[in-house]
Backbone as numpy.savetxt, mean C-alpha at the origin, in Angstrom:
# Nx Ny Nz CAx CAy CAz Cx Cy Cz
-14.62 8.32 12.36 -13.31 7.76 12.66 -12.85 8.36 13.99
-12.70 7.37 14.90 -11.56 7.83 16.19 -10.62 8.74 16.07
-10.36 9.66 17.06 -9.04 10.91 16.81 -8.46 9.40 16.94
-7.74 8.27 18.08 -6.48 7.50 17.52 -6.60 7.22 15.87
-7.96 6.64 15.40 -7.26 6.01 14.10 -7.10 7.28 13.48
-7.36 8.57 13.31 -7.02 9.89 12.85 -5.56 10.05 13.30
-5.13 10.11 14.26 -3.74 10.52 14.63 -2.89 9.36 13.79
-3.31 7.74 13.75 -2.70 6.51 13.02 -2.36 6.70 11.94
-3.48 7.18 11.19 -3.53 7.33 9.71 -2.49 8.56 9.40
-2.40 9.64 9.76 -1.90 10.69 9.52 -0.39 10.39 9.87
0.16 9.50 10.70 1.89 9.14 11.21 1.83 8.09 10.23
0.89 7.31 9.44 1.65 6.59 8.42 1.68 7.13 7.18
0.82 8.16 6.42 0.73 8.84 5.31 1.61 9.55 5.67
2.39 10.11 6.55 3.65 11.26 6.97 4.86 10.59 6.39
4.68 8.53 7.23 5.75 7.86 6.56 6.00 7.65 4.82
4.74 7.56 4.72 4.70 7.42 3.38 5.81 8.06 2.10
4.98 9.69 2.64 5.82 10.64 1.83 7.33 10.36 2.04
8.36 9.40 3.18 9.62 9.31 3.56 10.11 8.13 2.32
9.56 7.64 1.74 9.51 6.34 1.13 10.23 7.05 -0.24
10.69 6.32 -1.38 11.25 6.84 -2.08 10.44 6.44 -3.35
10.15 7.35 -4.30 9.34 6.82 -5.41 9.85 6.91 -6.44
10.09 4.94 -6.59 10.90 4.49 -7.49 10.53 4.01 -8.87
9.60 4.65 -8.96 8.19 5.26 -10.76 7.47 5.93 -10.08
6.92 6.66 -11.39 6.02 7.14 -11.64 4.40 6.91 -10.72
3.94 7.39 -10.21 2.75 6.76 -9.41 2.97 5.87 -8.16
4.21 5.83 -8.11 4.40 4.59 -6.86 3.81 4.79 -5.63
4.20 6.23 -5.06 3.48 6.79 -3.96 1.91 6.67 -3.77
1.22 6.93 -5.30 -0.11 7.01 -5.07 -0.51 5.67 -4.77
0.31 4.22 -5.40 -0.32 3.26 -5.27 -0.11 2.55 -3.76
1.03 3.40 -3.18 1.31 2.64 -1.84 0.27 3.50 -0.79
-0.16 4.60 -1.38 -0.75 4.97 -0.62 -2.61 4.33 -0.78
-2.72 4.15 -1.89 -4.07 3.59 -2.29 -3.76 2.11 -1.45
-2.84 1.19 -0.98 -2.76 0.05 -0.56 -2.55 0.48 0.60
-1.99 1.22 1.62 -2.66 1.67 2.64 -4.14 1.78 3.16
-5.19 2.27 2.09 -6.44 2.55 1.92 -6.72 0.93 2.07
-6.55 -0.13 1.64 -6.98 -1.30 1.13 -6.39 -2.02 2.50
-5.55 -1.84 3.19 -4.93 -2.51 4.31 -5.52 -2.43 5.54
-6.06 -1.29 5.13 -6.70 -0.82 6.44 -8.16 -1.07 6.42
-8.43 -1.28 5.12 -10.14 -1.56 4.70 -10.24 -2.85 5.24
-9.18 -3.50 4.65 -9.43 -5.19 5.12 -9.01 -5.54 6.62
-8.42 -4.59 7.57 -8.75 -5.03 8.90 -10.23 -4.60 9.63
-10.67 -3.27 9.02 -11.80 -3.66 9.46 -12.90 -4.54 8.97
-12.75 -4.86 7.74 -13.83 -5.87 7.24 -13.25 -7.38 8.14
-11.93 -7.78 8.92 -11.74 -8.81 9.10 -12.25 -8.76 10.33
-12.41 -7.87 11.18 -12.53 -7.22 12.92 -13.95 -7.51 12.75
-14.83 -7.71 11.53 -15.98 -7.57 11.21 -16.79 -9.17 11.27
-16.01 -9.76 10.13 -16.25 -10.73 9.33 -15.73 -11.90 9.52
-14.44 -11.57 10.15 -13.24 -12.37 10.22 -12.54 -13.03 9.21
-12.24 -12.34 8.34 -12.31 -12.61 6.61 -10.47 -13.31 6.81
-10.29 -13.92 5.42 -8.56 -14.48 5.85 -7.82 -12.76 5.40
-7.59 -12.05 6.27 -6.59 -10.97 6.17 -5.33 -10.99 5.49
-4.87 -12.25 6.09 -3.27 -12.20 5.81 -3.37 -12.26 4.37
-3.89 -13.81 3.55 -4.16 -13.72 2.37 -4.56 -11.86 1.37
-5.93 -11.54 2.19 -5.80 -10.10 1.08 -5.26 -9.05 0.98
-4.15 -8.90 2.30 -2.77 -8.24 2.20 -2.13 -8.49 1.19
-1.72 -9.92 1.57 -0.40 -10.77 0.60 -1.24 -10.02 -0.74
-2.39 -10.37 -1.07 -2.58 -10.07 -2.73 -2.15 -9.30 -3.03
-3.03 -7.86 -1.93 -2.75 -6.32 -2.50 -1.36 -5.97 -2.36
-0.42 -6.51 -1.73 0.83 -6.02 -1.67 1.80 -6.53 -3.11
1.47 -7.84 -3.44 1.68 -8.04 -5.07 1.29 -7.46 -5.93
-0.14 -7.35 -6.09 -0.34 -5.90 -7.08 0.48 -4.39 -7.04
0.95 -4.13 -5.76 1.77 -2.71 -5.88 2.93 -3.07 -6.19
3.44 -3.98 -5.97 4.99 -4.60 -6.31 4.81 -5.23 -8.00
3.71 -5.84 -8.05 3.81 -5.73 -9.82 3.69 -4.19 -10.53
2.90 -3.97 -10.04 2.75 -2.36 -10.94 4.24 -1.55 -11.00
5.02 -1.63 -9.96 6.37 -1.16 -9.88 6.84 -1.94 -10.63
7.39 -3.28 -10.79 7.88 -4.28 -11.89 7.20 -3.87 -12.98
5.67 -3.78 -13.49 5.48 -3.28 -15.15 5.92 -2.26 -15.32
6.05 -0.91 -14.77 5.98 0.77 -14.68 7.36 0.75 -14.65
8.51 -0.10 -13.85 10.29 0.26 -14.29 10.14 -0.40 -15.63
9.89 -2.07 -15.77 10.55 -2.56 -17.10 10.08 -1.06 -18.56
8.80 -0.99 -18.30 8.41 0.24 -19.50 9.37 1.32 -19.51
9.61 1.92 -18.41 10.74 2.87 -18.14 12.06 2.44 -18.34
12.88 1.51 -18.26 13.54 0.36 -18.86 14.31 0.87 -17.67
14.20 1.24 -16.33 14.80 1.07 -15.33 14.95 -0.60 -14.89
16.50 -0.14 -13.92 17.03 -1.05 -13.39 16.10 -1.87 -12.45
15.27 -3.14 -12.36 14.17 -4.01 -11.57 15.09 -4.67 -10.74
16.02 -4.36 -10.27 16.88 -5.51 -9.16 16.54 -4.76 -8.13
17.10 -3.08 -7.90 16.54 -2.99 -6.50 15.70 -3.17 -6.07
């Protein structure tokens, strides 16, 4: 890995931790979709795969897992 994408990675996992974790695991999964965001630009830089689409997915899966993980917690799902 490039010192830039080293210096990249490290100013957005910094942001990360700024984020507020609103369940249980939330952090780990935004940070595991970081991992996946960044996987799929280089497989697209590669392949030229549809990106936007396997964003959009993976970013629904972390936003559902927050929607199953409050309703169980029987937190408030509006914010």
């Amino acid at each position: 890995m490039a010192y830039n994408d080293k210096k990249i990675l490290e100013v957005l996992l910094g942001e990360l931790k700024a984020v507020p974790d609103r369940c249980d695991g939330y952090q780990d999964e935004l940070a595991e979709l970081l991992g996946d965001v960044l996987q799929a630009e280089r497989d697209h830089a590669i392949a030229r795969t549809n990106v936007v689409k396997k964003i959009g997915d993976q970013v629904n899966t972390v936003a559902m897992f927050l929607h199953r993980t409050r309703a169980k917690e029987g937190g408030d799902q509006a914010e």
